[in-house]
């Protein structure tokens, strides 16, 4: 008996990882940093995370219902946005700030541009920058930190370094330092990053080129020469690791070509170094990623490989013109 052939349009080979599974993997990968953030900063951190995630999901649901569009909260992209925003907030912020930030991320940055896949910048970082510009004093207040043997006096390690002070790099690696809820523990972030790499959700092109470029920039222009303690502190401090593995690798706002990813990572490293060492603030990851997001269409334009046969046709055309 003849077997019936299934006729479908291209692509004929499809990836088993759909959007929902990818977003679930990201949520799982963020759990170590989330749990550590709650342990490090206490109940307020937990409440802020819940408010941020709930607000993101509610904003997406209400917006799509009001505009009679298909409700997409089941793909967990709103959950990821709310969680990432919460992890980028200090635990001291008022409870209305994660609600406002999540609504801005979903409605303004994501939905007004067409929804998932159409936004030109990372929604969580867009909202963080919006809150930073609008409420700078609240977004940089880390005075409520009650970590053991606090030697930073409420200031983040990067701010201490910027002022010429010294920091404990071991505590920065572990995460018992002031900072935003999810950025302090490098170990927790790397555990999640390894999970994403093993699951095939991200590769090392973007975070690898980002971190290496920033390290080289720090050694050359950081003002401390080849001081390894300073380099480790800069790598472990702020949102560099969280941004490199969880936000710079966002599928929508990062290049899809292999060479484009490397170029993108190099630009990220340079921009972060410029913001940190030559800017007025001690941090710069969020602004660096958003700035680089804007360059993605240009990067892809020059890194998309030519279709098979196009290069040969161009060469033959040039040779014909010479004759």
mmCIF file of C-alpha atoms in Angstrom:
data_model
loop_
_atom_site.group_PDB
_atom_site.id
_atom_site.type_symbol
_atom_site.label_atom_id
_atom_site.label_comp_id
_atom_site.label_asym_id
_atom_site.label_seq_id
_atom_site.Cartn_x
_atom_site.Cartn_y
_atom_site.Cartn_z
ATOM 1 C CA UNK A 1 0.000 0.000 0.000
ATOM 2 C CA UNK A 2 1.408 3.379 -0.966
ATOM 3 C CA UNK A 3 2.144 5.819 1.811
ATOM 4 C CA UNK A 4 0.567 9.235 1.501
ATOM 5 C CA UNK A 5 3.032 12.113 1.305
ATOM 6 C CA UNK A 6 2.380 15.139 3.459
ATOM 7 C CA UNK A 7 2.715 18.294 1.376
ATOM 8 C CA UNK A 8 3.586 21.456 3.325
ATOM 9 C CA UNK A 9 5.122 24.812 2.609
ATOM 10 C CA UNK A 10 8.645 25.619 3.695
ATOM 11 C CA UNK A 11 10.348 25.421 6.104
ATOM 12 C CA UNK A 12 10.185 21.630 6.091
ATOM 13 C CA UNK A 13 12.532 21.156 9.051
ATOM 14 C CA UNK A 14 11.053 22.753 12.144
ATOM 15 C CA UNK A 15 12.568 23.434 15.569
ATOM 16 C CA UNK A 16 10.903 21.607 18.471
ATOM 17 C CA UNK A 17 11.541 24.545 20.823
ATOM 18 C CA UNK A 18 8.624 26.920 20.393
ATOM 19 C CA UNK A 19 8.266 30.337 22.028
ATOM 20 C CA UNK A 20 6.520 28.968 25.104
ATOM 21 C CA UNK A 21 9.254 26.381 25.795
ATOM 22 C CA UNK A 22 12.016 28.946 25.253
ATOM 23 C CA UNK A 23 10.394 31.395 27.666
ATOM 24 C CA UNK A 24 9.868 28.649 30.243
ATOM 25 C CA UNK A 25 13.560 27.785 29.982
ATOM 26 C CA UNK A 26 14.446 31.434 30.605
ATOM 27 C CA UNK A 27 12.165 31.551 33.655
ATOM 28 C CA UNK A 28 13.776 28.390 35.037
ATOM 29 C CA UNK A 29 17.252 29.781 34.331
ATOM 30 C CA UNK A 30 16.382 32.974 36.241
ATOM 31 C CA UNK A 31 15.218 31.070 39.325
ATOM 32 C CA UNK A 32 18.676 30.808 40.992
ATOM 33 C CA UNK A 33 19.190 34.584 40.749
ATOM 34 C CA UNK A 34 15.580 35.173 41.840
ATOM 35 C CA UNK A 35 15.795 32.913 44.893
ATOM 36 C CA UNK A 36 19.141 34.375 45.900
ATOM 37 C CA UNK A 37 17.764 37.898 45.476
ATOM 38 C CA UNK A 38 14.863 37.114 47.793
ATOM 39 C CA UNK A 39 17.231 35.590 50.379
ATOM 40 C CA UNK A 40 19.609 38.543 50.067
ATOM 41 C CA UNK A 41 17.058 41.358 50.185
ATOM 42 C CA UNK A 42 14.124 39.825 52.039
ATOM 43 C CA UNK A 43 10.342 39.970 51.740
ATOM 44 C CA UNK A 44 10.235 43.272 49.852
ATOM 45 C CA UNK A 45 12.162 41.689 46.983
ATOM 46 C CA UNK A 46 9.614 38.861 46.787
ATOM 47 C CA UNK A 47 6.692 41.302 46.740
ATOM 48 C CA UNK A 48 8.327 43.425 44.024
ATOM 49 C CA UNK A 49 8.885 40.336 41.863
ATOM 50 C CA UNK A 50 5.264 39.223 42.256
ATOM 51 C CA UNK A 51 3.927 42.711 41.492
ATOM 52 C CA UNK A 52 6.155 43.108 38.444
ATOM 53 C CA UNK A 53 5.278 39.736 36.908
ATOM 54 C CA UNK A 54 1.549 40.062 37.675
ATOM 55 C CA UNK A 55 1.453 43.587 36.235
ATOM 56 C CA UNK A 56 3.222 42.487 33.035
ATOM 57 C CA UNK A 57 0.808 39.608 32.470
ATOM 58 C CA UNK A 58 -2.235 41.748 33.317
ATOM 59 C CA UNK A 59 -1.068 44.573 31.024
ATOM 60 C CA UNK A 60 -0.655 42.226 28.078
ATOM 61 C CA UNK A 61 -4.009 40.540 28.701
ATOM 62 C CA UNK A 62 -5.938 43.805 29.065
ATOM 63 C CA UNK A 63 -4.296 45.463 26.064
ATOM 64 C CA UNK A 64 -4.981 42.521 23.755
ATOM 65 C CA UNK A 65 -8.534 42.142 25.021
ATOM 66 C CA UNK A 66 -9.295 45.836 24.514
ATOM 67 C CA UNK A 67 -7.944 45.745 20.960
ATOM 68 C CA UNK A 68 -9.677 42.416 20.207
ATOM 69 C CA UNK A 69 -6.384 40.717 19.468
ATOM 70 C CA UNK A 70 -5.365 37.171 20.258
ATOM 71 C CA UNK A 71 -4.362 36.866 23.911
ATOM 72 C CA UNK A 72 -0.742 35.661 24.071
ATOM 73 C CA UNK A 73 -0.031 35.486 27.799
ATOM 74 C CA UNK A 74 0.306 31.696 27.535
ATOM 75 C CA UNK A 75 3.640 32.070 25.718
ATOM 76 C CA UNK A 76 5.201 33.307 29.005
ATOM 77 C CA UNK A 77 6.977 36.218 27.292
ATOM 78 C CA UNK A 78 5.192 38.674 29.601
ATOM 79 C CA UNK A 79 6.294 36.617 32.607
ATOM 80 C CA UNK A 80 9.915 36.842 31.445
ATOM 81 C CA UNK A 81 9.615 40.603 30.908
ATOM 82 C CA UNK A 82 8.118 41.170 34.357
ATOM 83 C CA UNK A 83 10.680 38.934 36.038
ATOM 84 C CA UNK A 84 13.642 40.554 34.285
ATOM 85 C CA UNK A 85 12.388 44.022 35.178
ATOM 86 C CA UNK A 86 11.971 43.031 38.830
ATOM 87 C CA UNK A 87 15.496 41.622 38.949
ATOM 88 C CA UNK A 88 16.752 44.975 37.647
ATOM 89 C CA UNK A 89 15.077 46.973 40.432
ATOM 90 C CA UNK A 90 16.380 47.781 43.925
ATOM 91 C CA UNK A 91 14.369 46.190 46.726
ATOM 92 C CA UNK A 92 13.803 49.662 48.200
ATOM 93 C CA UNK A 93 11.601 50.993 45.390
ATOM 94 C CA UNK A 94 7.928 51.800 46.174
ATOM 95 C CA UNK A 95 5.479 49.064 45.239
ATOM 96 C CA UNK A 96 3.907 51.162 42.467
ATOM 97 C CA UNK A 97 7.178 51.295 40.523
ATOM 98 C CA UNK A 98 7.291 47.659 39.328
ATOM 99 C CA UNK A 99 3.610 47.999 38.338
ATOM 100 C CA UNK A 100 4.288 51.166 36.329
ATOM 101 C CA UNK A 101 7.466 49.727 34.830
ATOM 102 C CA UNK A 102 5.866 46.473 33.715
ATOM 103 C CA UNK A 103 2.920 48.300 32.162
ATOM 104 C CA UNK A 104 5.345 50.549 30.261
ATOM 105 C CA UNK A 105 7.423 47.561 29.111
ATOM 106 C CA UNK A 106 4.432 45.624 27.786
ATOM 107 C CA UNK A 107 2.227 48.388 26.386
ATOM 108 C CA UNK A 108 4.694 50.995 25.137
ATOM 109 C CA UNK A 109 7.823 49.012 24.244
ATOM 110 C CA UNK A 110 6.216 45.739 23.146
ATOM 111 C CA UNK A 111 2.546 45.937 22.149
ATOM 112 C CA UNK A 112 2.492 49.358 20.485
ATOM 113 C CA UNK A 113 5.139 48.114 18.082
ATOM 114 C CA UNK A 114 3.178 44.995 17.154
ATOM 115 C CA UNK A 115 3.759 42.559 19.999
ATOM 116 C CA UNK A 116 6.357 39.844 20.494
ATOM 117 C CA UNK A 117 8.842 39.806 17.632
ATOM 118 C CA UNK A 118 8.208 43.413 16.589
ATOM 119 C CA UNK A 119 9.726 45.387 19.466
ATOM 120 C CA UNK A 120 12.970 47.166 18.572
ATOM 121 C CA UNK A 121 14.443 47.103 22.094
ATOM 122 C CA UNK A 122 14.348 44.779 25.071
ATOM 123 C CA UNK A 123 11.071 45.612 26.912
ATOM 124 C CA UNK A 124 12.440 45.035 30.417
ATOM 125 C CA UNK A 125 15.481 47.230 29.801
ATOM 126 C CA UNK A 126 13.362 49.864 28.085
ATOM 127 C CA UNK A 127 11.204 50.027 31.200
ATOM 128 C CA UNK A 128 14.223 50.096 33.501
ATOM 129 C CA UNK A 129 15.720 53.043 31.619
ATOM 130 C CA UNK A 130 12.320 54.790 31.698
ATOM 131 C CA UNK A 131 12.199 54.385 35.477
ATOM 132 C CA UNK A 132 15.848 55.393 35.841
ATOM 133 C CA UNK A 133 15.326 58.620 33.907
ATOM 134 C CA UNK A 134 12.023 59.434 35.608
ATOM 135 C CA UNK A 135 12.865 58.405 39.191
ATOM 136 C CA UNK A 136 16.673 58.418 39.379
ATOM 137 C CA UNK A 137 16.899 58.855 43.151
ATOM 138 C CA UNK A 138 14.583 55.906 43.859
ATOM 139 C CA UNK A 139 16.311 53.682 41.316
ATOM 140 C CA UNK A 140 19.741 54.288 42.850
ATOM 141 C CA UNK A 141 18.775 53.971 46.516
ATOM 142 C CA UNK A 142 20.358 50.865 48.027
ATOM 143 C CA UNK A 143 20.481 52.110 51.624
ATOM 144 C CA UNK A 144 18.039 49.470 52.879
ATOM 145 C CA UNK A 145 20.493 46.618 52.244
ATOM 146 C CA UNK A 146 20.961 44.566 55.427
ATOM 147 C CA UNK A 147 23.579 42.072 54.219
ATOM 148 C CA UNK A 148 26.038 40.642 56.719
ATOM 149 C CA UNK A 149 29.144 42.713 57.508
ATOM 150 C CA UNK A 150 28.123 45.370 55.028
ATOM 151 C CA UNK A 151 31.259 47.329 54.138
ATOM 152 C CA UNK A 152 29.730 49.271 51.264
ATOM 153 C CA UNK A 153 27.652 51.667 53.351
ATOM 154 C CA UNK A 154 24.630 51.380 51.047
ATOM 155 C CA UNK A 155 26.624 52.166 47.900
ATOM 156 C CA UNK A 156 27.050 49.515 45.223
ATOM 157 C CA UNK A 157 30.565 48.133 44.644
ATOM 158 C CA UNK A 158 30.715 49.865 41.244
ATOM 159 C CA UNK A 159 29.921 53.200 42.860
ATOM 160 C CA UNK A 160 32.614 52.522 45.441
ATOM 161 C CA UNK A 161 35.117 51.748 42.685
ATOM 162 C CA UNK A 162 34.072 54.870 40.783
ATOM 163 C CA UNK A 163 34.814 56.923 43.911
ATOM 164 C CA UNK A 164 38.269 55.375 44.208
ATOM 165 C CA UNK A 165 37.465 52.928 47.018
ATOM 166 C CA UNK A 166 38.246 49.229 47.345
ATOM 167 C CA UNK A 167 35.806 46.317 47.255
ATOM 168 C CA UNK A 168 35.640 42.669 48.274
ATOM 169 C CA UNK A 169 35.568 40.693 45.010
ATOM 170 C CA UNK A 170 34.666 37.432 46.773
ATOM 171 C CA UNK A 171 31.488 38.971 48.172
ATOM 172 C CA UNK A 172 30.738 40.337 44.705
ATOM 173 C CA UNK A 173 31.094 36.845 43.255
ATOM 174 C CA UNK A 174 28.797 35.318 45.880
ATOM 175 C CA UNK A 175 26.348 38.229 45.818
ATOM 176 C CA UNK A 176 26.166 39.502 49.414
ATOM 177 C CA UNK A 177 26.389 43.123 48.290
ATOM 178 C CA UNK A 178 24.021 46.037 47.647
ATOM 179 C CA UNK A 179 22.516 46.219 44.176
ATOM 180 C CA UNK A 180 19.379 45.356 42.277
ATOM 181 C CA UNK A 181 17.493 42.219 43.249
ATOM 182 C CA UNK A 182 18.838 39.855 40.613
ATOM 183 C CA UNK A 183 22.225 41.238 39.589
ATOM 184 C CA UNK A 184 24.356 40.672 42.681
ATOM 185 C CA UNK A 185 25.198 36.943 42.595
ATOM 186 C CA UNK A 186 27.449 36.029 39.666
ATOM 187 C CA UNK A 187 27.339 32.374 40.704
ATOM 188 C CA UNK A 188 23.524 32.238 40.579
ATOM 189 C CA UNK A 189 23.478 33.991 37.197
ATOM 190 C CA UNK A 190 26.089 31.631 35.738
ATOM 191 C CA UNK A 191 24.122 28.581 36.918
ATOM 192 C CA UNK A 192 21.137 29.845 34.942
ATOM 193 C CA UNK A 193 23.311 30.742 31.950
ATOM 194 C CA UNK A 194 24.810 27.243 31.825
ATOM 195 C CA UNK A 195 21.295 25.799 31.829
ATOM 196 C CA UNK A 196 20.302 27.973 28.848
ATOM 197 C CA UNK A 197 23.452 26.982 26.950
ATOM 198 C CA UNK A 198 22.891 23.264 27.605
ATOM 199 C CA UNK A 199 19.263 23.584 26.481
ATOM 200 C CA UNK A 200 20.398 25.288 23.269
ATOM 201 C CA UNK A 201 18.432 28.457 24.014
ATOM 202 C CA UNK A 202 21.504 30.708 23.753
ATOM 203 C CA UNK A 203 25.071 30.298 22.515
ATOM 204 C CA UNK A 204 28.263 31.965 23.669
ATOM 205 C CA UNK A 205 28.819 34.272 20.696
ATOM 206 C CA UNK A 206 27.063 37.318 22.152
ATOM 207 C CA UNK A 207 27.899 36.965 25.891
ATOM 208 C CA UNK A 208 31.417 35.704 25.130
ATOM 209 C CA UNK A 209 32.352 38.534 22.762
ATOM 210 C CA UNK A 210 30.623 41.027 25.077
ATOM 211 C CA UNK A 211 32.519 39.991 28.210
ATOM 212 C CA UNK A 212 35.893 39.594 26.466
ATOM 213 C CA UNK A 213 35.592 42.990 24.740
ATOM 214 C CA UNK A 214 34.622 44.705 27.986
ATOM 215 C CA UNK A 215 37.529 43.025 29.798
ATOM 216 C CA UNK A 216 40.007 44.267 27.174
ATOM 217 C CA UNK A 217 38.450 47.749 27.269
ATOM 218 C CA UNK A 218 38.750 47.789 31.070
ATOM 219 C CA UNK A 219 42.434 46.855 30.991
ATOM 220 C CA UNK A 220 43.186 49.509 28.371
ATOM 221 C CA UNK A 221 40.978 52.393 29.477
ATOM 222 C CA UNK A 222 39.826 51.599 33.025
ATOM 223 C CA UNK A 223 42.560 53.718 34.566
ATOM 224 C CA UNK A 224 43.974 50.882 36.682
ATOM 225 C CA UNK A 225 46.279 49.239 34.148
ATOM 226 C CA UNK A 226 46.402 45.471 34.396
ATOM 227 C CA UNK A 227 45.011 45.312 37.933
ATOM 228 C CA UNK A 228 43.232 41.940 37.963
ATOM 229 C CA UNK A 229 41.323 42.709 41.163
ATOM 230 C CA UNK A 230 39.819 45.791 39.517
ATOM 231 C CA UNK A 231 38.985 43.796 36.365
ATOM 232 C CA UNK A 232 37.233 41.038 38.336
ATOM 233 C CA UNK A 233 35.284 43.647 40.307
ATOM 234 C CA UNK A 234 34.121 45.338 37.099
ATOM 235 C CA UNK A 235 33.082 42.004 35.590
ATOM 236 C CA UNK A 236 31.209 40.882 38.710
ATOM 237 C CA UNK A 237 29.690 44.262 39.535
ATOM 238 C CA UNK A 238 26.462 45.770 38.278
ATOM 239 C CA UNK A 239 24.283 44.103 35.674
ATOM 240 C CA UNK A 240 27.040 42.939 33.311
ATOM 241 C CA UNK A 241 26.548 39.187 33.771
ATOM 242 C CA UNK A 242 22.757 39.384 33.954
ATOM 243 C CA UNK A 243 22.674 41.600 30.877
ATOM 244 C CA UNK A 244 25.190 39.548 28.896
ATOM 245 C CA UNK A 245 23.420 36.204 29.298
ATOM 246 C CA UNK A 246 19.750 37.115 29.725
ATOM 247 C CA UNK A 247 19.062 40.421 27.954
ATOM 248 C CA UNK A 248 21.682 40.929 25.267
ATOM 249 C CA UNK A 249 20.767 37.465 23.920
ATOM 250 C CA UNK A 250 17.085 38.325 23.434
ATOM 251 C CA UNK A 251 16.079 36.735 20.108
ATOM 252 C CA UNK A 252 14.006 39.691 18.940
ATOM 253 C CA UNK A 253 16.515 42.464 19.591
ATOM 254 C CA UNK A 254 19.810 40.732 18.745
ATOM 255 C CA UNK A 255 21.322 39.703 15.371
ATOM 256 C CA UNK A 256 20.597 36.273 13.931
ATOM 257 C CA UNK A 257 23.782 35.897 11.878
ATOM 258 C CA UNK A 258 26.864 34.299 13.521
ATOM 259 C CA UNK A 259 29.235 37.120 12.563
ATOM 260 C CA UNK A 260 26.563 39.681 13.451
ATOM 261 C CA UNK A 261 26.342 38.263 16.987
ATOM 262 C CA UNK A 262 30.080 38.689 17.469
ATOM 263 C CA UNK A 263 30.017 42.262 16.146
ATOM 264 C CA UNK A 264 27.005 42.986 18.361
ATOM 265 C CA UNK A 265 28.853 41.638 21.407
ATOM 266 C CA UNK A 266 31.928 43.744 20.609
ATOM 267 C CA UNK A 267 29.792 46.890 20.343
ATOM 268 C CA UNK A 268 28.134 46.024 23.658
ATOM 269 C CA UNK A 269 31.504 45.670 25.383
ATOM 270 C CA UNK A 270 32.807 48.972 24.016
ATOM 271 C CA UNK A 271 29.616 50.885 24.851
ATOM 272 C CA UNK A 272 29.480 49.484 28.385
ATOM 273 C CA UNK A 273 33.089 50.525 28.928
ATOM 274 C CA UNK A 274 32.418 54.025 27.610
ATOM 275 C CA UNK A 275 29.366 54.482 29.841
ATOM 276 C CA UNK A 276 31.152 53.138 32.932
ATOM 277 C CA UNK A 277 34.557 54.799 32.663
ATOM 278 C CA UNK A 278 33.775 58.017 30.821
ATOM 279 C CA UNK A 279 30.185 58.635 31.887
ATOM 280 C CA UNK A 280 28.914 60.213 35.078
ATOM 281 C CA UNK A 281 27.387 56.983 36.398
ATOM 282 C CA UNK A 282 29.020 53.782 37.614
ATOM 283 C CA UNK A 283 26.792 51.467 35.543
ATOM 284 C CA UNK A 284 26.068 51.349 31.824
ATOM 285 C CA UNK A 285 24.844 47.904 30.813
ATOM 286 C CA UNK A 286 21.200 48.857 30.253
ATOM 287 C CA UNK A 287 22.001 51.847 28.063
ATOM 288 C CA UNK A 288 24.656 49.892 26.170
ATOM 289 C CA UNK A 289 22.213 47.092 25.314
ATOM 290 C CA UNK A 290 19.453 49.475 24.236
ATOM 291 C CA UNK A 291 21.876 51.496 22.087
ATOM 292 C CA UNK A 292 23.148 48.281 20.481
ATOM 293 C CA UNK A 293 19.561 47.093 19.905
ATOM 294 C CA UNK A 294 19.115 50.090 17.612
ATOM 295 C CA UNK A 295 22.118 48.989 15.539
ATOM 296 C CA UNK A 296 20.888 45.421 14.963
ATOM 297 C CA UNK A 297 19.175 46.106 11.579
ATOM 298 C CA UNK A 298 22.380 47.736 10.318
ATOM 299 C CA UNK A 299 24.524 44.879 11.622
ATOM 300 C CA UNK A 300 22.322 42.269 9.953
ATOM 301 C CA UNK A 301 22.294 44.193 6.684
ATOM 302 C CA UNK A 302 26.064 43.815 6.345
ATOM 303 C CA UNK A 303 26.429 40.327 7.838
ATOM 304 C CA UNK A 304 23.668 38.358 6.104
ATOM 305 C CA UNK A 305 25.463 35.908 3.779
ATOM 306 C CA UNK A 306 24.713 36.115 0.053
ATOM 307 C CA UNK A 307 22.382 33.534 -1.421
ATOM 308 C CA UNK A 308 24.007 30.638 -3.284
ATOM 309 C CA UNK A 309 25.189 31.772 -6.690
ATOM 310 C CA UNK A 310 24.903 35.518 -6.041
ATOM 311 C CA UNK A 311 28.639 36.033 -5.485
ATOM 312 C CA UNK A 312 29.476 34.186 -8.701
ATOM 313 C CA UNK A 313 26.963 36.276 -10.668
ATOM 314 C CA UNK A 314 28.457 39.507 -9.318
ATOM 315 C CA UNK A 315 31.972 38.421 -10.298
ATOM 316 C CA UNK A 316 30.858 37.467 -13.813
ATOM 317 C CA UNK A 317 29.076 40.805 -14.179
ATOM 318 C CA UNK A 318 32.184 42.742 -13.150
ATOM 319 C CA UNK A 319 34.355 40.727 -15.527
ATOM 320 C CA UNK A 320 31.879 41.392 -18.368
ATOM 321 C CA UNK A 321 31.969 45.126 -17.668
ATOM 322 C CA UNK A 322 35.777 45.151 -17.837
ATOM 323 C CA UNK A 323 35.735 43.402 -21.219
#
